[in-house]
PDB file of C-alpha atoms and ligand atoms in Angstrom:
ATOM      1  CA  MET P   1      38.606  19.013 -36.127  1.00 48.00           C
ATOM      2  CA  LYS P   2      36.489  16.104 -37.537  1.00 52.00           C
ATOM      3  CA  GLY P   3      38.527  14.083 -34.886  1.00 55.00           C
ATOM      4  CA  ALA P   4      37.686  16.405 -32.113  1.00 52.00           C
ATOM      5  CA  ILE P   5      33.966  16.412 -33.004  1.00 46.00           C
ATOM      6  CA  SER P   6      33.983  12.468 -33.136  1.00 50.00           C
ATOM      7  CA  ILE P   7      35.516  12.366 -29.615  1.00 45.00           C
ATOM      8  CA  LEU P   8      32.896  15.036 -28.115  1.00 45.00           C
ATOM      9  CA  ILE P   9      30.168  12.836 -29.926  1.00 43.00           C
ATOM     10  CA  ALA P  10      31.680   9.604 -28.296  1.00 45.00           C
ATOM     11  CA  LEU P  11      31.989  11.353 -24.818  1.00 40.00           C
ATOM     12  CA  GLY P  12      28.384  12.529 -25.004  1.00 40.00           C
ATOM     13  CA  LEU P  13      27.061   9.019 -25.866  1.00 39.00           C
ATOM     14  CA  MET P  14      29.264   7.513 -22.945  1.00 39.00           C
ATOM     15  CA  LEU P  15      27.703  10.153 -20.544  1.00 36.00           C
ATOM     16  CA  ALA P  16      24.069   9.359 -21.674  1.00 39.00           C
ATOM     17  CA  SER P  17      24.839   5.629 -21.331  1.00 37.00           C
ATOM     18  CA  CYS P  18      26.074   6.245 -17.623  1.00 34.00           C
ATOM     19  CA  GLY P  19      23.041   8.307 -17.060  1.00 36.00           C
ATOM     20  CA  GLN P  20      20.914   5.264 -18.136  1.00 37.00           C
ATOM     21  CA  GLN P  21      22.781   2.856 -16.191  1.00 38.00           C
ATOM     22  CA  LYS P  22      22.544   4.934 -13.099  1.00 37.00           C
ATOM     23  CA  SER P  23      18.801   5.255 -13.519  1.00 41.00           C
ATOM     24  CA  ASN P  24      18.435   1.639 -13.745  1.00 39.00           C
ATOM     25  CA  ILE P  25      20.613   1.050 -10.738  1.00 39.00           C
ATOM     26  CA  GLN P  26      18.545   3.751  -8.751  1.00 39.00           C
ATOM     27  CA  LYS P  27      15.271   1.802  -9.723  1.00 36.00           C
ATOM     28  CA  THR P  28      16.863  -1.562  -8.579  1.00 38.00           C
ATOM     29  CA  GLU P  29      17.918  -0.042  -5.260  1.00 41.00           C
ATOM     30  CA  ILE P  30      14.192   1.315  -4.826  1.00 36.00           C
ATOM     31  CA  GLN P  31      12.921  -2.115  -5.428  1.00 40.00           C
ATOM     32  CA  LYS P  32      15.258  -3.634  -2.890  1.00 41.00           C
ATOM     33  CA  GLN P  33      14.505  -1.063  -0.454  1.00 39.00           C
ATOM     34  CA  THR P  34      10.694  -1.635  -0.781  1.00 39.00           C
ATOM     35  CA  GLY P  35      11.360  -5.314  -0.953  1.00 42.00           C
ATOM     36  CA  MET P  36       9.300  -6.049  -3.997  1.00 47.00           C
ATOM     37  CA  ASN P  37       8.703  -5.103  -7.745  1.00 50.00           C
ATOM     38  CA  THR P  38       5.126  -3.929  -6.912  1.00 57.00           C
ATOM     39  CA  ASN P  39       3.049  -2.555  -9.657  1.00 61.00           C
ATOM     40  CA  ASN P  40      -0.315  -0.861  -8.383  1.00 61.00           C
ATOM     41  CA  ASP P  41      -2.023  -0.332 -11.694  1.00 57.00           C
ATOM     42  CA  ASP P  42      -4.748   2.373 -12.398  1.00 56.00           C
ATOM     43  CA  SER P  43      -7.485  -0.125 -11.481  1.00 69.00           C
ATOM     44  CA  GLY P  44      -5.837  -0.548  -7.949  1.00 82.00           C
ATOM     45  CA  LYS P  45      -4.742  -4.046  -8.662  1.00 93.00           C
ATOM     46  CA  VAL P  46      -1.782  -5.280  -7.065  1.00 93.00           C
ATOM     47  CA  VAL P  47       0.588  -7.068  -9.508  1.00 94.00           C
ATOM     48  CA  LYS P  48       3.731  -8.796  -8.543  1.00 95.00           C
ATOM     49  CA  THR P  49       5.895 -11.507 -10.129  1.00 96.00           C
ATOM     50  CA  ASP P  50       5.975 -14.971  -8.324  1.00 96.00           C
ATOM     51  CA  GLU P  51       9.695 -14.061  -7.458  1.00 96.00           C
ATOM     52  CA  ASP P  52       8.461 -10.949  -5.765  1.00 97.00           C
ATOM     53  CA  TRP P  53       5.820 -12.687  -3.836  1.00 97.00           C
ATOM     54  CA  LYS P  54       8.336 -15.495  -2.777  1.00 97.00           C
ATOM     55  CA  LYS P  55      10.388 -12.610  -1.140  1.00 96.00           C
ATOM     56  CA  PHE P  56       7.411 -11.189   0.401  1.00 94.00           C
ATOM     57  CA  LEU P  57       5.492 -14.124   1.747  1.00 98.00           C
ATOM     58  CA  THR P  58       6.634 -17.115   3.928  1.00 98.00           C
ATOM     59  CA  PRO P  59       6.693 -20.391   2.121  1.00 98.00           C
ATOM     60  CA  GLU P  60       3.567 -21.465   3.841  1.00 98.00           C
ATOM     61  CA  GLN P  61       1.708 -18.354   2.814  1.00 98.00           C
ATOM     62  CA  TYR P  62       2.938 -18.489  -0.643  1.00 98.00           C
ATOM     63  CA  HIS P  63       1.776 -22.159  -1.059  1.00 98.00           C
ATOM     64  CA  VAL P  64      -1.691 -21.095   0.215  1.00 98.00           C
ATOM     65  CA  LEU P  65      -2.007 -17.634  -1.498  1.00 98.00           C
ATOM     66  CA  ARG P  66      -0.210 -18.174  -4.641  1.00 98.00           C
ATOM     67  CA  GLU P  67      -0.501 -21.920  -5.264  1.00 98.00           C
ATOM     68  CA  LYS P  68      -3.969 -22.421  -4.080  1.00 97.00           C
ATOM     69  CA  GLY P  69      -2.877 -24.615  -1.209  1.00 97.00           C
ATOM     70  CA  THR P  70      -5.092 -25.301   1.955  1.00 97.00           C
ATOM     71  CA  GLU P  71      -4.020 -25.329   5.388  1.00 97.00           C
ATOM     72  CA  SER P  72      -4.692 -28.448   7.476  1.00 97.00           C
ATOM     73  CA  PRO P  73      -7.986 -27.911   9.474  1.00 97.00           C
ATOM     74  CA  PHE P  74      -8.169 -26.697  13.130  1.00 97.00           C
ATOM     75  CA  THR P  75      -4.634 -25.553  12.743  1.00 96.00           C
ATOM     76  CA  GLY P  76      -4.823 -21.744  11.574  1.00 97.00           C
ATOM     77  CA  LYS P  77      -4.261 -18.922  13.968  1.00 97.00           C
ATOM     78  CA  TYR P  78      -7.525 -17.193  13.225  1.00 98.00           C
ATOM     79  CA  TYR P  79      -9.793 -20.220  13.439  1.00 97.00           C
ATOM     80  CA  LEU P  80     -10.834 -19.717  17.050  1.00 96.00           C
ATOM     81  CA  ASN P  81     -10.334 -16.073  16.896  1.00 97.00           C
ATOM     82  CA  LYS P  82     -13.205 -14.032  18.455  1.00 96.00           C
ATOM     83  CA  GLU P  83     -11.596 -10.440  19.061  1.00 97.00           C
ATOM     84  CA  LYS P  84     -13.079  -7.449  17.121  1.00 98.00           C
ATOM     85  CA  GLY P  85     -11.434  -6.149  14.114  1.00 98.00           C
ATOM     86  CA  VAL P  86     -10.881  -6.397  10.311  1.00 98.00           C
ATOM     87  CA  TYR P  87      -9.586  -9.428   8.518  1.00 98.00           C
ATOM     88  CA  VAL P  88      -7.536  -8.408   5.327  1.00 98.00           C
ATOM     89  CA  CYS P  89      -5.876 -10.266   2.530  1.00 98.00           C
ATOM     90  CA  GLY P  90      -2.608 -11.698   3.912  1.00 98.00           C
ATOM     91  CA  ALA P  91      -0.743 -10.604   0.602  1.00 98.00           C
ATOM     92  CA  CYS P  92      -1.805  -7.287  -0.288  1.00 97.00           C
ATOM     93  CA  GLY P  93      -3.848  -5.827   2.858  1.00 97.00           C
ATOM     94  CA  ASN P  94      -7.216  -5.681   1.036  1.00 98.00           C
ATOM     95  CA  GLU P  95     -10.013  -5.431   3.700  1.00 98.00           C
ATOM     96  CA  LEU P  96     -12.154  -8.555   3.174  1.00 98.00           C
ATOM     97  CA  PHE P  97     -14.256  -9.288   6.236  1.00 98.00           C
ATOM     98  CA  THR P  98     -15.128  -7.859   9.612  1.00 98.00           C
ATOM     99  CA  SER P  99     -15.168  -9.832  12.924  1.00 98.00           C
ATOM    100  CA  ASP P 100     -18.943  -9.566  13.009  1.00 98.00           C
ATOM    101  CA  MET P 101     -19.000 -11.480   9.825  1.00 98.00           C
ATOM    102  CA  LYS P 102     -17.448 -14.439  11.303  1.00 98.00           C
ATOM    103  CA  PHE P 103     -19.263 -17.245  12.757  1.00 97.00           C
ATOM    104  CA  ASP P 104     -18.363 -20.669  14.466  1.00 95.00           C
ATOM    105  CA  SER P 105     -18.621 -23.065  11.680  1.00 91.00           C
ATOM    106  CA  HIS P 106     -16.807 -25.985  13.200  1.00 91.00           C
ATOM    107  CA  CYS P 107     -15.251 -26.862   9.959  1.00 93.00           C
ATOM    108  CA  GLY P 108     -11.651 -25.974  11.021  1.00 96.00           C
ATOM    109  CA  TRP P 109     -11.166 -23.150   8.934  1.00 98.00           C
ATOM    110  CA  PRO P 110     -12.246 -19.300   9.766  1.00 98.00           C
ATOM    111  CA  SER P 111     -15.733 -18.845   8.285  1.00 98.00           C
ATOM    112  CA  PHE P 112     -17.675 -15.680   7.456  1.00 98.00           C
ATOM    113  CA  ASP P 113     -21.347 -15.294   6.309  1.00 98.00           C
ATOM    114  CA  LYS P 114     -20.733 -12.165   4.136  1.00 98.00           C
ATOM    115  CA  GLU P 115     -17.721 -10.052   2.821  1.00 98.00           C
ATOM    116  CA  ILE P 116     -17.194  -6.426   3.253  1.00 98.00           C
ATOM    117  CA  ALA P 117     -19.098  -4.730   0.021  1.00 97.00           C
ATOM    118  CA  GLY P 118     -17.485  -3.279  -2.830  1.00 95.00           C
ATOM    119  CA  GLY P 119     -15.942  -6.347  -4.878  1.00 95.00           C
ATOM    120  CA  LYS P 120     -13.288  -7.167  -2.511  1.00 97.00           C
ATOM    121  CA  ILE P 121     -13.420 -10.606  -3.378  1.00 98.00           C
ATOM    122  CA  LYS P 122     -13.813 -12.267  -6.850  1.00 97.00           C
ATOM    123  CA  THR P 123     -15.128 -15.791  -7.415  1.00 98.00           C
ATOM    124  CA  VAL P 124     -14.127 -18.523 -10.055  1.00 98.00           C
ATOM    125  CA  VAL P 125     -15.324 -22.097 -10.669  1.00 98.00           C
ATOM    126  CA  ASP P 126     -12.736 -24.459  -9.374  1.00 97.00           C
ATOM    127  CA  THR P 127     -13.006 -28.026 -10.617  1.00 97.00           C
ATOM    128  CA  SER P 128     -10.035 -29.413  -8.881  1.00 95.00           C
ATOM    129  CA  PHE P 129     -10.029 -32.790  -6.935  1.00 93.00           C
ATOM    130  CA  GLY P 130     -12.995 -34.071  -8.894  1.00 96.00           C
ATOM    131  CA  MET P 131     -15.501 -31.432  -7.188  1.00 96.00           C
ATOM    132  CA  VAL P 132     -17.049 -28.376  -8.620  1.00 97.00           C
ATOM    133  CA  ARG P 133     -16.632 -25.632  -6.119  1.00 98.00           C
ATOM    134  CA  THR P 134     -16.650 -21.824  -6.004  1.00 98.00           C
ATOM    135  CA  GLU P 135     -12.990 -20.602  -5.219  1.00 98.00           C
ATOM    136  CA  ILE P 136     -12.555 -17.074  -3.568  1.00 98.00           C
ATOM    137  CA  LEU P 137      -9.707 -14.843  -4.510  1.00 98.00           C
ATOM    138  CA  CYS P 138      -8.695 -11.568  -3.576  1.00 98.00           C
ATOM    139  CA  GLY P 139     -10.220  -8.965  -5.882  1.00 97.00           C
ATOM    140  CA  LYS P 140      -7.125  -6.698  -5.478  1.00 97.00           C
ATOM    141  CA  CYS P 141      -4.145  -9.156  -5.964  1.00 98.00           C
ATOM    142  CA  GLY P 142      -5.766 -12.279  -7.100  1.00 97.00           C
ATOM    143  CA  SER P 143      -4.629 -14.384  -4.210  1.00 98.00           C
ATOM    144  CA  HIS P 144      -6.243 -17.639  -3.319  1.00 98.00           C
ATOM    145  CA  LEU P 145      -8.467 -17.349  -0.132  1.00 98.00           C
ATOM    146  CA  GLY P 146     -10.606 -20.320   0.074  1.00 98.00           C
ATOM    147  CA  HIS P 147     -13.802 -21.405  -1.040  1.00 98.00           C
ATOM    148  CA  LEU P 148     -17.656 -20.176  -0.959  1.00 98.00           C
ATOM    149  CA  PHE P 149     -20.472 -22.511  -0.059  1.00 97.00           C
ATOM    150  CA  ASN P 150     -24.143 -21.917  -0.038  1.00 97.00           C
ATOM    151  CA  ASP P 151     -24.820 -23.975   3.317  1.00 96.00           C
ATOM    152  CA  GLY P 152     -24.284 -21.172   5.864  1.00 97.00           C
ATOM    153  CA  PRO P 153     -26.202 -21.297   8.901  1.00 96.00           C
ATOM    154  CA  THR P 154     -27.109 -17.534   9.234  1.00 97.00           C
ATOM    155  CA  GLU P 155     -29.491 -15.341   7.325  1.00 97.00           C
ATOM    156  CA  SER P 156     -27.143 -14.845   4.286  1.00 97.00           C
ATOM    157  CA  GLY P 157     -26.875 -18.727   3.803  1.00 97.00           C
ATOM    158  CA  MET P 158     -23.569 -18.109   2.792  1.00 98.00           C
ATOM    159  CA  ARG P 159     -20.144 -19.675   4.042  1.00 98.00           C
ATOM    160  CA  TYR P 160     -16.956 -18.014   3.285  1.00 98.00           C
ATOM    161  CA  CYS P 161     -14.289 -20.939   4.189  1.00 98.00           C
ATOM    162  CA  VAL P 162     -11.039 -19.196   4.334  1.00 98.00           C
ATOM    163  CA  ASN P 163      -7.491 -20.192   5.234  1.00 98.00           C
ATOM    164  CA  SER P 164      -5.942 -18.369   8.234  1.00 98.00           C
ATOM    165  CA  LEU P 165      -2.672 -18.216   6.101  1.00 98.00           C
ATOM    166  CA  SER P 166      -4.630 -16.006   3.609  1.00 98.00           C
ATOM    167  CA  LEU P 167      -5.406 -13.547   6.134  1.00 98.00           C
ATOM    168  CA  ASP P 168      -3.964 -10.874   8.568  1.00 98.00           C
ATOM    169  CA  PHE P 169      -6.085  -9.572  11.345  1.00 98.00           C
ATOM    170  CA  LYS P 170      -6.282  -5.907  12.254  1.00 98.00           C
ATOM    171  CA  LYS P 171      -7.452  -5.841  15.715  1.00 97.00           C
ATOM    172  CA  GLU P 172     -10.059  -2.919  16.589  1.00 95.00           C
ATOM    173  CA  ASP P 173      -8.490  -0.077  18.413  1.00 86.00           C
ATOM    174  CA  ASN P 174     -10.557   0.227  21.519  1.00 68.00           C
ATOM    175  CA  LYS P 175      -9.014   3.560  22.720  1.00 56.00           C
TER     176      LYS P 175
HETATM  177 FE1   FE S   1      -4.938  -9.346  -1.795  1.00 61.99          FE
END
C-alpha cells in the first residue's frame, strides 16, 4: 500500500513538473512569436535586454539607439524630409516630434525646435568627447536620440539635433 502511495506521489510530482515545463515552453513560444522579451511595466516604460534589442533593430539602429552612436551628417533619411506627420522613437514608437516642429538647421541632422509635450523625452548631461552637452533620450525606452542645444533660430531658442536612425516617421493621413 505504501508502495502504491509512493508511486502516486511520484506520478503527481512528474505531472506537476511537466505542467511547469509546458508553461515555460509556451512562454518562450510567445516571446519567439512577438520577436522579443518585452516588458511594459506599470509606468509605461519599455524594458528589453540588449539581446532583444539586437533582434528587433538593425545593427545601425542598435549602434545609435542603444550604444549612443551618431550617424554621419547629411546621410540620414529624415534630414531633408518635409512631409507632414509625426516623428516617433525608432525603438519603441513613442511620439516625439511633429513635422511642424522641424526646421532647416543645415547641420546635417533632423532638427526640431520643441518636443511633443508630456515628458516624451528625458535629458542627461553628456561629458563624452571632452564636451559638456545635453543628451536626449526617449522617455519611454531610454534609447539615445541625439543632443539638445540652446542655439536654435526660432522663438523657442532650442535645437533638438536628432539622428534619423533614432526615428521613424508616420506620414499624416490626408484622406
Ligand atoms: Fe523609445
